[in-house]
Coordinates of N, CA, C and O in Angstrom, one line a residue:
X1 N 52.0 162.2 75.3 CA 53.0 162.0 76.3 C 52.8 160.7 77.0 O 53.8 160.1 77.5
X2 N 51.6 160.2 77.2 CA 51.3 158.9 77.8 C 52.0 157.8 77.0 O 52.6 156.9 77.6
X3 N 51.9 157.9 75.7 CA 52.5 156.9 74.8 C 54.0 156.9 75.0 O 54.7 155.9 75.0
X4 N 54.6 158.1 75.1 CA 56.0 158.3 75.3 C 56.5 157.7 76.6 O 57.5 157.0 76.6
X5 N 55.7 157.9 77.6 CA 56.0 157.3 78.9 C 55.9 155.7 78.9 O 56.7 155.0 79.4
X6 N 54.9 155.2 78.1 CA 54.8 153.8 77.9 C 56.0 153.3 77.2 O 56.5 152.2 77.5
X7 N 56.5 154.0 76.2 CA 57.7 153.5 75.4 C 58.9 153.5 76.4 O 59.7 152.6 76.3
X8 N 59.0 154.5 77.2 CA 60.1 154.6 78.1 C 60.1 153.4 79.1 O 61.1 152.8 79.3
X9 N 58.9 153.1 79.6 CA 58.8 151.9 80.5 C 59.1 150.6 79.8 O 59.8 149.8 80.3
X10 N 58.6 150.5 78.5 CA 58.9 149.3 77.8 C 60.4 149.1 77.5 O 61.0 148.0 77.7
X11 N 61.1 150.2 77.2 CA 62.5 150.2 76.9 C 63.2 149.8 78.2 O 64.2 149.0 78.2
X12 N 62.8 150.4 79.3 CA 63.5 150.0 80.6 C 63.3 148.6 81.0 O 64.2 147.9 81.4
X13 N 62.1 148.1 80.8 CA 61.8 146.7 81.1 C 62.6 145.7 80.2 O 63.2 144.8 80.7
X14 N 62.7 146.1 78.9 CA 63.5 145.2 78.0 C 64.9 145.3 78.4 O 65.6 144.3 78.3
X15 N 65.4 146.5 78.8 CA 66.8 146.6 79.2 C 67.1 145.7 80.4 O 68.1 145.0 80.5
X16 N 66.1 145.7 81.4 CA 66.3 144.9 82.5 C 66.3 143.4 82.2 O 67.0 142.6 82.7
X17 N 65.4 143.1 81.2 CA 65.3 141.7 80.7 C 66.7 141.3 80.1 O 67.2 140.2 80.3
X18 N 67.2 142.1 79.3 CA 68.5 141.9 78.6 C 69.6 141.6 79.7 O 70.4 140.7 79.6
X19 N 69.6 142.5 80.7 CA 70.6 142.3 81.8 C 70.4 140.9 82.5 O 71.4 140.2 82.8
X20 N 69.1 140.5 82.7 CA 68.9 139.2 83.4 C 69.3 138.1 82.4 O 69.9 137.1 82.9
X21 N 69.0 138.2 81.2 CA 69.4 137.2 80.2 C 70.9 137.1 80.1 O 71.5 136.0 80.1
X22 N 71.6 138.2 80.1 CA 73.0 138.2 80.1 C 73.6 137.6 81.3 O 74.6 136.8 81.2
X23 N 73.1 137.9 82.5 CA 73.5 137.3 83.7 C 73.4 135.8 83.7 O 74.3 135.0 84.1
X24 N 72.2 135.3 83.2 CA 72.0 133.9 83.1 C 73.0 133.2 82.1 O 73.5 132.1 82.3
X25 N 73.2 133.9 81.0 CA 74.1 133.4 80.0 C 75.6 133.3 80.5 O 76.3 132.3 80.3
X26 N 75.9 134.3 81.3 CA 77.3 134.3 81.9 C 77.4 133.1 83.0 O 78.4 132.5 83.1
X27 N 76.3 132.9 83.7 CA 76.3 131.8 84.6 C 76.4 130.4 83.9 O 77.2 129.6 84.3
X28 N 75.7 130.3 82.8 CA 75.8 129.1 82.0 C 77.2 128.9 81.4 O 77.7 127.8 81.3
X29 N 77.8 130.0 81.0 CA 79.1 130.0 80.4 C 80.1 129.5 81.5 O 81.0 128.6 81.2
X30 N 79.9 129.9 82.7 CA 80.8 129.4 83.8 C 80.6 127.9 84.1 O 81.5 127.2 84.3
X31 N 79.3 127.5 84.0 CA 79.0 126.1 84.2 C 79.6 125.2 83.1 O 80.1 124.2 83.3
X32 N 79.5 125.8 81.9 CA 80.0 125.0 80.7 C 81.5 124.9 80.9 O 82.1 123.8 80.7
X33 N 82.2 125.9 81.3 CA 83.7 125.9 81.4 C 84.0 124.9 82.5 O 85.0 124.1 82.4
X34 N 83.3 124.9 83.6 CA 83.5 124.0 84.7 C 83.3 122.5 84.3 O 84.2 121.6 84.5
X35 N 82.2 122.3 83.6 CA 81.9 120.9 83.1 C 82.9 120.5 82.0 O 83.3 119.3 82.0
X36 N 83.4 121.4 81.2 CA 84.4 121.0 80.2 C 85.7 120.6 80.9 O 86.4 119.6 80.5
X37 N 86.1 121.3 81.9 CA 87.3 120.9 82.7 C 87.1 119.6 83.3 O 88.0 118.7 83.3
X38 N 86.0 119.4 83.9 CA 85.7 118.1 84.5 C 85.7 116.9 83.5 O 86.2 115.9 83.8
X39 N 85.2 117.2 82.3 CA 85.2 116.2 81.3 C 86.6 115.9 80.8 O 86.9 114.7 80.7
X40 N 87.4 116.9 80.7 CA 88.8 116.7 80.3 C 89.5 115.8 81.3 O 90.3 114.9 81.0
X41 N 89.3 116.1 82.6 CA 89.9 115.4 83.7 C 89.5 113.9 83.7 O 90.3 113.0 83.8
X42 N 88.2 113.7 83.5 CA 87.6 112.3 83.4 C 88.2 111.6 82.2 O 88.5 110.4 82.3
X43 N 88.3 112.3 81.1 CA 88.8 111.6 79.9 C 90.3 111.2 80.1 O 90.7 110.2 79.6
X44 N 91.0 112.1 80.8 CA 92.4 111.8 81.1 C 92.5 110.5 82.0 O 93.3 109.6 81.7
X45 N 91.7 110.5 83.0 CA 91.7 109.3 83.9 C 91.3 108.1 83.2 O 91.9 107.0 83.4
X46 N 90.3 108.2 82.3 CA 89.8 107.1 81.5 C 90.9 106.6 80.6 O 91.1 105.4 80.5
X47 N 91.7 107.5 80.0 CA 92.8 107.1 79.1 C 93.8 106.3 79.9 O 94.3 105.2 79.5
X48 N 94.2 106.8 81.1 CA 95.2 106.1 81.9 C 94.6 104.7 82.3 O 95.3 103.7 82.3
X49 N 93.3 104.6 82.7 CA 92.7 103.3 83.1 C 92.7 102.4 81.9 O 93.1 101.2 82.1
X50 N 92.4 102.8 80.8 CA 92.4 102.0 79.6 C 93.8 101.5 79.3 O 94.0 100.3 78.9
X51 N 94.8 102.3 79.4 CA 96.2 101.9 79.1 C 96.6 100.9 80.1 O 97.2 99.9 79.7
X52 N 96.3 101.1 81.4 CA 96.7 100.1 82.4 C 96.0 98.8 82.2 O 96.6 97.7 82.3
X53 N 94.7 98.9 81.8 CA 93.9 97.7 81.6 C 94.4 96.9 80.4 O 94.6 95.7 80.4
X54 N 94.8 97.6 79.3 CA 95.3 97.0 78.1 C 96.6 96.3 78.4 O 96.9 95.2 78.0
X55 N 97.5 97.0 79.2 CA 98.8 96.4 79.6 C 98.5 95.1 80.4 O 99.2 94.1 80.2
X56 N 97.6 95.2 81.4 CA 97.3 94.0 82.2 C 96.8 92.9 81.4 O 97.2 91.7 81.6
X57 N 95.9 93.2 80.5 CA 95.3 92.1 79.6 C 96.4 91.5 78.7 O 96.4 90.3 78.5
X58 N 97.3 92.3 78.2 CA 98.4 91.8 77.4 C 99.3 90.9 78.2 O 99.6 89.8 77.7
X59 N 99.7 91.3 79.4 CA 100.5 90.4 80.2 C 99.8 89.1 80.6 O 100.3 88.0 80.6
X60 N 98.5 89.3 80.8 CA 97.7 88.1 81.2 C 97.5 87.2 80.0 O 97.6 85.9 80.1
X61 N 97.4 87.7 78.8 CA 97.3 86.9 77.6 C 98.6 86.1 77.3 O 98.6 85.0 76.9
X62 N 99.7 86.8 77.6 CA 101.0 86.1 77.3 C 101.2 84.9 78.3 O 101.9 83.9 77.9
X63 N 100.6 85.0 79.4 CA 100.8 83.8 80.4 C 99.4 83.2 80.7 O 99.2 82.7 81.8
X64 N 98.6 83.1 79.7 CA 97.2 82.8 79.9 C 96.9 81.3 79.9 O 96.0 80.9 80.5
X65 N 97.7 80.5 79.3 CA 97.3 79.1 79.1 C 96.9 78.5 80.5 O 97.5 78.8 81.5
X66 N 95.9 77.7 80.4 CA 95.4 77.0 81.6 C 96.4 76.1 82.3 O 96.5 76.0 83.5
X67 N 97.3 75.6 81.4 CA 98.4 74.8 82.0 C 99.3 75.6 82.9 O 99.7 75.2 83.9
X68 N 99.6 76.8 82.4 CA 100.5 77.7 83.2 C 99.8 78.1 84.5 O 100.5 78.2 85.5
X69 N 98.5 78.3 84.5 CA 97.8 78.6 85.8 C 97.9 77.4 86.7 O 98.2 77.5 87.9
X70 N 97.6 76.2 86.2 CA 97.7 75.0 86.9 C 99.1 74.7 87.4 O 99.3 74.3 88.6
X71 N 100.1 74.9 86.6 CA 101.5 74.7 86.9 C 101.9 75.7 88.0 O 102.6 75.3 88.9
X72 N 101.3 76.9 87.9 CA 101.6 77.9 89.0 C 101.1 77.5 90.3 O 101.8 77.6 91.3
X73 N 99.9 76.9 90.3 CA 99.4 76.4 91.6 C 100.1 75.1 92.1 O 100.4 75.0 93.3
X74 N 100.4 74.2 91.2 CA 101.0 72.9 91.6 C 102.5 73.0 91.9 O 103.0 72.2 92.6
X75 N 103.1 74.1 91.5 CA 104.5 74.2 91.7 C 104.8 74.8 93.1 O 105.9 75.1 93.5
X76 N 103.7 75.0 93.9 CA 103.8 75.5 95.2 C 104.6 74.5 96.1 O 104.5 73.3 95.9
X77 N 105.3 75.1 97.1 CA 106.2 74.2 97.9 C 105.3 73.5 99.0 O 105.6 72.4 99.4
X78 N 104.2 74.1 99.4 CA 103.3 73.5 100.3 C 101.8 73.9 100.0 O 101.6 74.8 99.2
X79 N 100.9 73.3 100.8 CA 99.5 73.6 100.6 C 99.2 75.1 100.8 O 98.4 75.7 100.1
X80 N 99.8 75.7 101.9 CA 99.5 77.1 102.2 C 99.9 78.0 101.1 O 99.2 79.0 100.8
X81 N 101.1 77.8 100.5 CA 101.6 78.6 99.4 C 100.6 78.4 98.2 O 100.3 79.4 97.5
X82 N 100.2 77.2 98.0 CA 99.2 77.0 96.9 C 97.9 77.7 97.1 O 97.4 78.3 96.2
X83 N 97.5 77.7 98.4 CA 96.2 78.4 98.7 C 96.4 79.9 98.4 O 95.6 80.6 97.9
X84 N 97.6 80.5 98.8 CA 97.9 81.9 98.6 C 97.9 82.2 97.1 O 97.4 83.3 96.7
X85 N 98.5 81.3 96.4 CA 98.6 81.6 94.9 C 97.2 81.5 94.3 O 96.8 82.3 93.4
X86 N 96.3 80.6 94.8 CA 95.0 80.5 94.3 C 94.2 81.8 94.6 O 93.5 82.4 93.8
X87 N 94.3 82.3 95.9 CA 93.7 83.6 96.3 C 94.2 84.7 95.4 O 93.5 85.6 95.1
X88 N 95.5 84.7 95.2 CA 96.1 85.8 94.3 C 95.5 85.8 93.0 O 95.1 86.9 92.4
X89 N 95.3 84.6 92.4 CA 94.7 84.5 91.0 C 93.2 85.0 91.1 O 92.8 85.7 90.2
X90 N 92.5 84.7 92.2 CA 91.1 85.2 92.3 C 91.1 86.7 92.5 O 90.3 87.4 91.8
X91 N 92.0 87.2 93.3 CA 92.1 88.7 93.5 C 92.4 89.4 92.2 O 91.9 90.5 91.9
X92 N 93.3 88.8 91.5 CA 93.8 89.4 90.2 C 92.6 89.5 89.2 O 92.4 90.5 88.6
X93 N 91.8 88.4 89.2 CA 90.6 88.3 88.3 C 89.6 89.4 88.8 O 89.0 90.1 87.9
X94 N 89.4 89.5 90.1 CA 88.5 90.5 90.6 C 88.9 91.9 90.3 O 88.1 92.7 89.9
X95 N 90.2 92.1 90.4 CA 90.8 93.4 90.1 C 90.5 93.8 88.7 O 90.1 94.9 88.3
X96 N 90.8 92.8 87.8 CA 90.6 93.1 86.4 C 89.1 93.4 86.1 O 88.8 94.3 85.3
X97 N 88.2 92.6 86.7 CA 86.8 92.9 86.5 C 86.4 94.2 87.0 O 85.6 95.0 86.4
X98 N 86.9 94.6 88.2 CA 86.6 95.9 88.8 C 87.1 97.0 88.0 O 86.5 98.1 87.8
X99 N 88.3 96.8 87.4 CA 88.9 97.9 86.6 C 88.1 98.0 85.3 O 87.9 99.1 84.9
X100 N 87.6 96.9 84.8 CA 86.7 97.0 83.6 C 85.4 97.8 83.9 O 84.9 98.6 83.2
X101 N 84.9 97.4 85.1 CA 83.6 98.1 85.5 C 83.9 99.6 85.7 O 83.0 100.5 85.4
X102 N 85.1 100.0 86.3 CA 85.4 101.4 86.5 C 85.5 102.1 85.2 O 85.1 103.2 85.0
X103 N 86.1 101.4 84.2 CA 86.2 102.0 82.8 C 84.8 102.3 82.2 O 84.6 103.4 81.7
X104 N 84.0 101.3 82.4 CA 82.6 101.5 81.9 C 81.9 102.6 82.6 O 81.3 103.5 81.9
X105 N 82.0 102.7 83.9 CA 81.4 103.8 84.7 C 81.9 105.1 84.3 O 81.1 106.1 84.1
X106 N 83.2 105.3 84.1 CA 83.8 106.5 83.8 C 83.4 106.9 82.3 O 83.1 108.1 82.1
X107 N 83.3 105.9 81.5 CA 82.9 106.2 80.1 C 81.4 106.8 80.1 O 81.1 107.7 79.4
X108 N 80.6 106.1 80.9 CA 79.2 106.6 81.0 C 79.1 108.0 81.6 O 78.3 108.8 81.2
X109 N 80.0 108.3 82.6 CA 80.0 109.6 83.2 C 80.5 110.6 82.2 O 79.9 111.7 82.1
X110 N 81.5 110.3 81.3 CA 81.9 111.2 80.3 C 80.8 111.5 79.3 O 80.6 112.6 78.9
X111 N 80.1 110.4 78.9 CA 79.0 110.6 77.9 C 77.9 111.4 78.5 O 77.3 112.3 77.8
X112 N 77.6 111.2 79.8 CA 76.5 112.0 80.5 C 76.9 113.5 80.5 O 76.1 114.4 80.3
X113 N 78.2 113.7 80.8 CA 78.7 115.1 80.9 C 78.7 115.7 79.5 O 78.4 116.9 79.4
X114 N 79.0 115.0 78.5 CA 79.0 115.5 77.2 C 77.5 115.9 76.8 O 77.3 117.0 76.2
X115 N 76.6 115.1 77.1 CA 75.2 115.4 76.8 C 74.8 116.7 77.6 O 74.1 117.5 77.1
X116 N 75.2 116.8 78.9 CA 74.9 117.9 79.7 C 75.5 119.2 79.1 O 74.8 120.2 79.0
X117 N 76.7 119.1 78.6 CA 77.4 120.2 77.9 C 76.6 120.6 76.7 O 76.4 121.8 76.4
X118 N 76.2 119.7 75.9 CA 75.5 120.0 74.7 C 74.2 120.7 75.0 O 73.8 121.7 74.3
X119 N 73.5 120.3 76.0 CA 72.2 120.9 76.4 C 72.5 122.3 76.9 O 71.8 123.2 76.6
X120 N 73.5 122.5 77.7 CA 73.9 123.8 78.2 C 74.3 124.8 77.1 O 73.9 125.9 77.1
X121 N 75.0 124.3 76.1 CA 75.4 125.1 75.0 C 74.1 125.5 74.2 O 74.0 126.6 73.7
X122 N 73.2 124.6 74.0 CA 71.9 124.9 73.4 C 71.2 126.0 74.1 O 70.6 126.9 73.5
X123 N 71.1 125.9 75.5 CA 70.5 126.9 76.3 C 71.2 128.2 76.1 O 70.5 129.3 76.0
X124 N 72.5 128.2 76.1 CA 73.2 129.5 76.0 C 72.9 130.1 74.6 O 72.8 131.3 74.5
X125 N 72.9 129.3 73.6 CA 72.6 129.8 72.2 C 71.2 130.4 72.2 O 70.9 131.5 71.6
X126 N 70.2 129.7 72.9 CA 68.8 130.2 72.9 C 68.8 131.6 73.7 O 68.1 132.5 73.3
X127 N 69.6 131.7 74.7 CA 69.6 132.9 75.5 C 70.2 134.0 74.7 O 69.7 135.2 74.7
X128 N 71.3 133.7 73.9 CA 71.9 134.7 73.1 C 70.9 135.2 72.0 O 70.8 136.4 71.7
X129 N 70.2 134.2 71.4 CA 69.2 134.6 70.4 C 68.1 135.5 71.0 O 67.7 136.5 70.4
X130 N 67.6 135.1 72.2 CA 66.6 135.9 72.9 C 67.1 137.3 73.2 O 66.4 138.3 73.0
X131 N 68.4 137.4 73.6 CA 69.0 138.7 73.9 C 69.1 139.6 72.6 O 68.8 140.7 72.7
X132 N 69.4 139.0 71.5 CA 69.5 139.7 70.2 C 68.1 140.2 69.9 O 67.9 141.3 69.4
X133 N 67.1 139.4 70.1 CA 65.7 139.8 69.7 C 65.2 140.9 70.6 O 64.6 141.9 70.1
X134 N 65.5 140.9 71.9 CA 65.2 141.9 72.8 C 65.9 143.2 72.4 O 65.3 144.3 72.5
X135 N 67.2 143.1 72.1 CA 67.9 144.3 71.7 C 67.3 144.9 70.4 O 67.3 146.1 70.3
X136 N 66.9 144.1 69.5 CA 66.3 144.6 68.3 C 65.0 145.3 68.6 O 64.6 146.3 68.0
X137 N 64.2 144.7 69.5 CA 62.9 145.4 70.0 C 63.2 146.7 70.6 O 62.5 147.7 70.4
X138 N 64.3 146.8 71.4 CA 64.6 148.0 72.1 C 65.0 149.1 71.0 O 64.6 150.2 71.1
X139 N 65.8 148.6 70.0 CA 66.2 149.5 69.0 C 65.0 150.1 68.2 O 64.9 151.3 68.0
X140 N 64.0 149.2 67.9 CA 62.8 149.7 67.2 C 62.0 150.6 68.1 O 61.4 151.6 67.6
X141 N 61.9 150.3 69.4 CA 61.2 151.2 70.3 C 61.8 152.5 70.5 O 61.2 153.6 70.6
X142 N 63.2 152.5 70.5 CA 63.9 153.8 70.6 C 63.7 154.6 69.4 O 63.5 155.9 69.4
X143 N 63.6 154.0 68.2 CA 63.4 154.7 67.0 C 62.0 155.3 67.0 O 61.8 156.4 66.6
X144 N 61.0 154.5 67.5 CA 59.6 155.0 67.6 C 59.6 156.2 68.6 O 58.9 157.2 68.4
X145 N 60.4 156.1 69.7 CA 60.5 157.2 70.7 C 61.0 158.5 70.0 O 60.5 159.6 70.2
X146 N 62.1 158.3 69.2 CA 62.7 159.5 68.6 C 61.7 160.1 67.6 O 61.5 161.3 67.5
X147 N 61.0 159.3 66.9 CA 60.0 159.8 65.9 C 58.9 160.5 66.7 O 58.4 161.6 66.2
X148 N 58.4 160.0 67.8 CA 57.4 160.6 68.6 C 57.9 161.9 69.1 O 57.1 162.9 69.2
X149 N 59.1 162.0 69.6 CA 59.7 163.2 70.1 C 59.7 164.3 69.0 O 59.4 165.5 69.2
X150 N 60.1 163.9 67.8 CA 60.1 164.8 66.6 C 58.7 165.4 66.4 O 58.5 166.6 66.2
X151 N 57.7 164.5 66.4 CA 56.3 164.9 66.2 C 55.9 165.9 67.3 O 55.3 166.9 67.0
X152 N 56.3 165.6 68.5 CA 55.9 166.5 69.6 C 56.6 167.9 69.5 O 55.9 168.9 69.6
X153 N 57.8 167.9 69.1 CA 58.5 169.2 68.9 C 57.9 170.0 67.7 O 57.8 171.2 67.8
X154 N 57.5 169.3 66.7 CA 56.9 170.0 65.5 C 55.5 170.6 66.0 O 55.2 171.7 65.6
X155 N 54.8 169.8 66.8 CA 53.5 170.3 67.3 C 53.7 171.5 68.2 O 52.9 172.4 68.3
X156 N 54.8 171.4 69.0 CA 55.0 172.5 69.9 C 55.3 173.8 69.2 O 55.0 174.9 69.6
X157 N 56.0 173.7 68.0 CA 56.3 174.9 67.2 C 55.0 175.4 66.6 O 54.9 176.6 66.4
X158 N 54.0 174.6 66.3 CA 52.7 175.0 65.7 C 51.9 175.8 66.8 O 51.2 176.7 66.5
X159 N 52.0 175.3 68.0 CA 51.2 175.9 69.1 C 52.2 176.5 70.1 O 52.6 175.9 71.1
X160 N 52.5 177.8 69.9 CA 53.5 178.4 70.9 C 52.9 178.5 72.3 O 51.7 178.6 72.4
X161 N 53.8 178.6 73.2 CA 53.4 178.7 74.6 C 52.8 180.1 74.8 O 53.3 181.1 74.3
X162 N 51.8 180.3 75.7 CA 51.2 181.6 75.9 C 52.2 182.4 76.7 O 52.9 181.9 77.7
X163 N 52.4 183.7 76.3 CA 53.4 184.5 77.0 C 52.8 185.2 78.2 O 53.5 185.5 79.2
X164 N 51.6 185.6 78.2 CA 51.0 186.4 79.3 C 49.9 185.6 79.9 O 49.4 184.7 79.4
X165 N 49.4 186.2 81.0 CA 48.4 185.6 81.7 C 47.0 185.7 81.0 O 46.2 184.8 81.0
X166 N 46.9 186.7 80.2 CA 45.6 186.9 79.5 C 45.6 185.9 78.4 O 44.5 185.3 78.1
X167 N 46.7 185.6 77.8 CA 46.7 184.5 76.7 C 46.4 183.2 77.3 O 45.8 182.3 76.7
X168 N 46.9 183.0 78.6 CA 46.7 181.7 79.2 C 45.2 181.5 79.5 O 44.6 180.5 79.3
X169 N 44.5 182.6 80.0 CA 43.1 182.6 80.3 C 42.3 182.4 79.0 O 41.3 181.7 78.9
X170 N 42.8 183.0 77.9 CA 42.2 182.9 76.6 C 42.2 181.4 76.2 O 41.2 180.9 75.7
X171 N 43.4 180.7 76.3 CA 43.5 179.3 76.0 C 42.6 178.4 76.8 O 42.0 177.5 76.3
X172 N 42.6 178.7 78.1 CA 41.8 177.9 79.0 C 40.3 178.1 78.7 O 39.5 177.2 78.9
X173 N 39.9 179.3 78.3 CA 38.5 179.6 78.0 C 38.1 178.7 76.8 O 37.0 178.1 76.8
X174 N 38.9 178.6 75.7 CA 38.6 177.8 74.6 C 38.6 176.3 74.8 O 37.9 175.6 74.2
X175 N 39.4 175.9 75.7 CA 39.5 174.5 76.0 C 38.5 174.0 77.0 O 38.3 172.8 77.3
X176 N 37.8 175.0 77.7 CA 36.8 174.6 78.6 C 37.4 174.2 80.0 O 36.8 173.6 80.8
X177 N 38.7 174.6 80.2 CA 39.3 174.3 81.5 C 38.9 175.2 82.6 O 38.6 176.4 82.3
X178 N 38.8 174.8 83.8 CA 38.4 175.6 84.9 C 39.7 176.0 85.7 O 40.6 175.2 85.7
X179 N 39.6 177.2 86.3 CA 40.8 177.6 87.1 C 40.8 177.0 88.4 O 40.0 176.7 89.1

C-alpha cells in the first residue's frame, strides 16, 4: 500500500508538472504570436521606407549632375535665396542619410525579432517534448498502479477477511499483534 501511495503521489506531481509546462507553453505561444505581429508590422514599415528611399534616390539620380546642383544655386535671384537653396540641399542630403539609417535600424530590429522568435519556438518545442515525456511517464506509472491493484486484489482473495471476533483474535495471535 505504501508503494501504491507513492505511485499516486508521483502521478499527481507529474500531472501538476504537465499543467505547469502547458501553462508555460501557452504563455510562449502568446509571446510568439505577439512578436510575429510586431515583426509583420516592422516589415511593412521597412518595405514602405525602402520604396520611398528608392524613389528619392531615383529622382536624385535623374537630377544628380554636379552642374545641375551648381546651376540650381547660381540661378538664385539673390544671395538669400541662394543660401536657402544651399540649406535645402543640405537638409535633403541629411534626410536621405537619416532615412538610410532608419532602414538599417529597422532591418536590424526585424532580424533581432526573427532570432527571438526562433529561440521562443525552440523553447516551445522543448516544452512540448518535455510534456510528452511526462505524459508517457504518467502512463507507465498508471499501468504499474493498475498492475499493483490487481496483485492486491488477488492477494485479498487468497486471505479472506475475518468474519468474527474470534477469527480476528486468532489472526492477531499468529502475527504477534497486541490489542
